[in-house]
Amino acid sequence: MPRSWATENKPHRFCPGCGHPLALKALGEAVDDLDIQGRVIFGCDIGCSLLAWDFFNLDSVQTHHGRTIPVMVGMKRARPGLICVAYMGDGGGYAIGAQHLVSAALRHEQITVLLANNSIYAMTGGQMAPTTLPGQKTETTPFGRDPEKTGRPTRGPEMARLLGGEGVYAARGTVANVRQLKNYVKKALRHQMEGRGFSFVEALSTCPTNWRTGAAETWEWVEKKMPAEFPLGEFGGDAPDGRASRPESVLREGGGEG
Amino acid sequence: MSNVKMVLAGEGGQGVQTVGEVLAEAAYNAGLEAMYLPNFGVEQRGGVSLAYVQVGEEPITAPKFRFADVVVALSHRSVARSARYVNDHTTLVYDSSGEEIDGGAVGQARRILGLPAVQVAREELSPRVFNMVILGAVWALAPAMPLQEVKRAVESHLGYKFAVQPELRELNFRAITRGRELVAARFGG
Amino acid sequence: MAITQQSPRPERVFWTGNEAVAWAAVAAGAEIMCGYPITPQNEIMHTWVRLAHQYGLDFLQTEDELSAGFATLGGVLAGKVAFTATAGPGTVLMQEPLSMAEMMRLPVVVVVCQRGGPSTGTVIYSQQEVMLACFGGNGEGLRVVYAPATHQELYDYTIKAFRVAWKYRFPTIVLSDGYQAKMREALTVYRVEDQVRGEAYVGRPGVPGVARPPAHLRNTYNLEEELYDLLANYTTAFQEIQPRVGEWQEEDWQGAELLVVAHGVVTRAARAAVRELRGEGYPVGYFRPVTLRPFPAEVLRRWASLGGTMLVVESAAGQLRRLVAEALAGYGFRLEGLLRPGVGITPEEIVAVARGLLAAN
């Protein structure tokens, strides 16, 4: 267990098989490695990410749906010595709070966003998210997401890097590879600590509860299906051209219209 | 003497807000009670805008009032827009260089004062200082305040322009004096 | 960030209300403003950003009022004295951060410059944001709302708003309006010796979990009872501040058969009208809640218990009247309204309506 975790608040409140604890493990280990537990402020959103409000031995603030970014922006500007991390889901970052993500990237706000992409709204009971895969069945797309009607999945890190250019570090990892994810988070935190601008890491994550999948199918989904739509790797930072620098496990399987 | 209440109405760009703001500030500089309230729509340019100004020796109560002692209306639309503030105590000032104004809207006014402000500005000064001619006229109709305070208020609002074009200063001040003379000529001083 | 706190010297000035608010914020000790452009609030930002440059303070122009409000809360959480300003549709969006501030007892100051509504309405003036200021948001209206009437009061109460917010930890609103925002009149500005000091909610010294317990701040609760207990505490705390925070003004109300009630800039017309009527020998009085939240109900009740007619005058279709009616439910008096949503009210209009009511008595 990372040192920065609050052990007395474990076991955590997430469902069995949920990806959040793995993403939070990557964050916890990154904080430990960088030895910044006394400087990090952890902000979490609404959605399942809010269940992390007492997860760490970090000063933590749970805000509103989509509003964690502006809270951390205000905090960072008030006290630039703090290291501000905004943790949220895909709904918070790409739908209800998309304007804040876009503007934080454009303004090169010196905060780090860690976003769990599980392709669904989980806490509200399994509705379509901006990241829902084509063909994926949800409570609001019971016949599968139709890109003709509801568009293609949002690619956040690519967007942030495109918008913010050199001042943005953006990467996409996965809870299926916590070591790599931790490295991305560390790079993101360093980007903030060195005053280089906005940093953003998306973590592909799991939601067996709302996916209604068993263990094997859940891992199949996050290890193969999701990276086909959401390429893993870094965008910017080490890859100034803005493309993924080391696209790992790019398994193109098509849209999954079934 | 009770405070003088004024409504200045003009097309956006005619400069009535500057006139109202400068007059109120001059009155404040001169130690009088003063209030200026601008009133305009969403357009940054164009449309009729109104300025409410109250000046005098009594503390000012509400920012708006039912009837004005002086209404200055600088366009046809402005006359219609400000007619509601005219009663049988009101002095109505309009620019007489153009068409005559619609008598129906202003029939109640105590006196109607057509001033050839546009013409004077164009022929004797510069069309740009039309609103300073108007300022001079409303200064004449307001409670007494020294010219130097009017100049000081003009300076605080337009000083940045004078810094670039110093010759504008005298032009503006002459326009103010001419505006006052136009009123004096009508009322015999 | 080095923050040097300075305040203006005592001085007579001829300013707009928006200028007065921005200077008052500096005088009070505000350190950060976050804002989004909306008329008639803009000159608060314009003035603040110049003062901030001069005094080493901070300003952030955000992408919308949600962000302005939440970034302000971020500043407060970090321990800085922070504020925002908005109007109309922006006040609607501002309810979301205000609601979080209520739940987490964050001392945010919001200046609201009321404009005509609903919707885009006008950019000019109204008193139609009373309900939004007092009770907007999903919650119980645990806010302090000041309704100043003059530029002097805008200056005084903006300073007071910061003080009260940080003392009692309730979000505090200065309810201005488009007239007060844009008009110019004289006021005296002054230095504040004991400026408001912020206090950090997060990022205090020491490693959390090692040297001290971590701050775990939330606004979400799992159980009905958990929330109920919390709100019972909050509402009690809010009731307890009422005698200290609640403010009002009255004139000639003892024995008045007709009481003219107004708030904000309209009180100027109401007071002028009452003086005029009084001069003519009419039994008329004037009452003004300076705080709309907490509402000074007890004082009004003393008058209402004697009976009579109350004339509520406001540039809205009955928002103040609703507050009055609620405060005085069960008292035997006649409640009338001179209600002019979105337009200014003159002393002459009030005199005419009051005369009519007195004649009918």
Short mmCIF file of C-alpha atoms in Angstrom, two decimals, chain A residues 131-233:
data_model
loop_
_atom_site.label_atom_id
_atom_site.label_comp_id
_atom_site.label_asym_id
_atom_site.label_seq_id
_atom_site.Cartn_x
_atom_site.Cartn_y
_atom_site.Cartn_z
CA THR A 131 -16.12 8.00 -23.93
CA THR A 132 -18.68 5.25 -24.50
CA LEU A 133 -17.45 3.03 -27.33
CA PRO A 134 -19.38 2.75 -30.57
CA GLY A 135 -21.87 -0.04 -30.15
CA GLN A 136 -21.50 -0.13 -26.38
CA LYS A 137 -24.77 -0.74 -24.57
CA THR A 138 -25.63 1.60 -21.71
CA GLU A 139 -28.84 2.63 -19.97
CA THR A 140 -29.24 5.54 -22.39
CA THR A 141 -27.96 3.62 -25.42
CA PRO A 142 -29.71 0.29 -24.80
CA PHE A 143 -29.25 -0.69 -28.45
CA GLY A 144 -25.58 0.30 -28.55
CA ARG A 145 -24.00 3.73 -29.04
CA ASP A 146 -24.64 4.94 -32.57
CA PRO A 147 -21.86 7.34 -33.63
CA GLU A 148 -24.15 8.70 -36.33
CA LYS A 149 -26.42 10.04 -33.64
CA THR A 150 -24.17 10.59 -30.66
CA GLY A 151 -20.71 11.13 -32.12
CA ARG A 152 -17.42 9.36 -31.56
CA PRO A 153 -15.75 8.85 -28.19
CA THR A 154 -13.87 11.86 -26.81
CA ARG A 155 -10.10 11.63 -26.85
CA GLY A 156 -9.08 13.86 -24.01
CA PRO A 157 -5.27 13.82 -23.87
CA GLU A 158 -5.04 14.33 -27.62
CA MET A 159 -7.42 17.29 -27.32
CA ALA A 160 -5.57 18.82 -24.38
CA ARG A 161 -2.24 18.56 -26.17
CA LEU A 162 -3.68 19.98 -29.39
CA LEU A 163 -5.19 22.91 -27.51
CA GLY A 164 -2.31 23.72 -25.21
CA GLY A 165 0.70 22.80 -27.34
CA GLU A 166 4.07 22.82 -25.66
CA GLY A 167 2.66 23.95 -22.33
CA VAL A 168 0.74 20.71 -21.92
CA TYR A 169 1.93 17.28 -20.88
CA ALA A 170 -0.71 14.74 -21.82
CA ALA A 171 -0.66 10.96 -21.62
CA ARG A 172 -2.98 8.00 -21.58
CA GLY A 173 -2.20 5.01 -19.41
CA THR A 174 -4.32 2.17 -18.15
CA VAL A 175 -5.11 0.52 -14.86
CA ALA A 176 -4.03 -2.67 -16.61
CA ASN A 177 -0.46 -1.34 -16.41
CA VAL A 178 -0.09 0.51 -13.13
CA ARG A 179 3.67 0.85 -13.46
CA GLN A 180 3.38 2.71 -16.74
CA LEU A 181 0.47 4.76 -15.42
CA LYS A 182 2.51 5.73 -12.37
CA ASN A 183 5.34 6.90 -14.62
CA TYR A 184 2.95 9.09 -16.57
CA VAL A 185 1.53 10.53 -13.35
CA LYS A 186 5.04 11.22 -12.08
CA LYS A 187 5.92 13.01 -15.28
CA ALA A 188 2.72 15.00 -15.02
CA LEU A 189 3.46 16.01 -11.43
CA ARG A 190 7.01 16.97 -12.35
CA HIS A 191 5.63 19.04 -15.23
CA GLN A 192 3.59 20.97 -12.64
CA MET A 193 6.42 21.19 -10.10
CA GLU A 194 8.79 22.58 -12.73
CA GLY A 195 6.22 25.20 -13.68
CA ARG A 196 5.97 23.95 -17.25
CA GLY A 197 2.19 24.18 -17.56
CA PHE A 198 -0.85 21.97 -17.59
CA SER A 199 -0.52 18.22 -17.16
CA PHE A 200 -3.15 15.65 -17.91
CA VAL A 201 -3.19 11.89 -17.57
CA GLU A 202 -6.12 9.74 -18.61
CA ALA A 203 -6.30 6.26 -17.12
CA LEU A 204 -8.32 3.66 -18.98
CA SER A 205 -10.34 2.07 -16.23
CA THR A 206 -12.89 -0.62 -15.50
CA CYS A 207 -16.49 -0.76 -14.34
CA PRO A 208 -17.67 -4.36 -14.15
CA THR A 209 -20.73 -3.26 -12.19
CA ASN A 210 -22.14 -1.15 -15.01
CA TRP A 211 -20.47 -3.01 -17.86
CA ARG A 212 -22.11 -6.10 -16.37
CA THR A 213 -19.02 -8.10 -17.12
CA GLY A 214 -17.21 -10.89 -15.34
CA ALA A 215 -13.54 -10.73 -14.45
CA ALA A 216 -12.17 -12.14 -17.71
CA GLU A 217 -14.44 -10.02 -19.88
CA THR A 218 -13.62 -6.91 -17.86
CA TRP A 219 -9.91 -7.34 -18.49
CA GLU A 220 -10.48 -8.18 -22.12
CA TRP A 221 -12.40 -4.89 -22.40
CA VAL A 222 -9.81 -2.68 -20.74
CA GLU A 223 -6.75 -4.39 -22.19
CA LYS A 224 -7.90 -4.77 -25.76
CA LYS A 225 -11.12 -3.02 -26.69
CA MET A 226 -10.47 0.31 -25.05
CA PRO A 227 -6.89 0.88 -26.28
CA ALA A 228 -8.15 0.29 -29.80
CA GLU A 229 -10.25 3.42 -29.46
CA PHE A 230 -7.98 5.24 -27.01
CA PRO A 231 -4.27 4.81 -27.92
CA LEU A 232 -1.93 4.53 -24.96
CA GLY A 233 1.15 6.69 -24.68
#
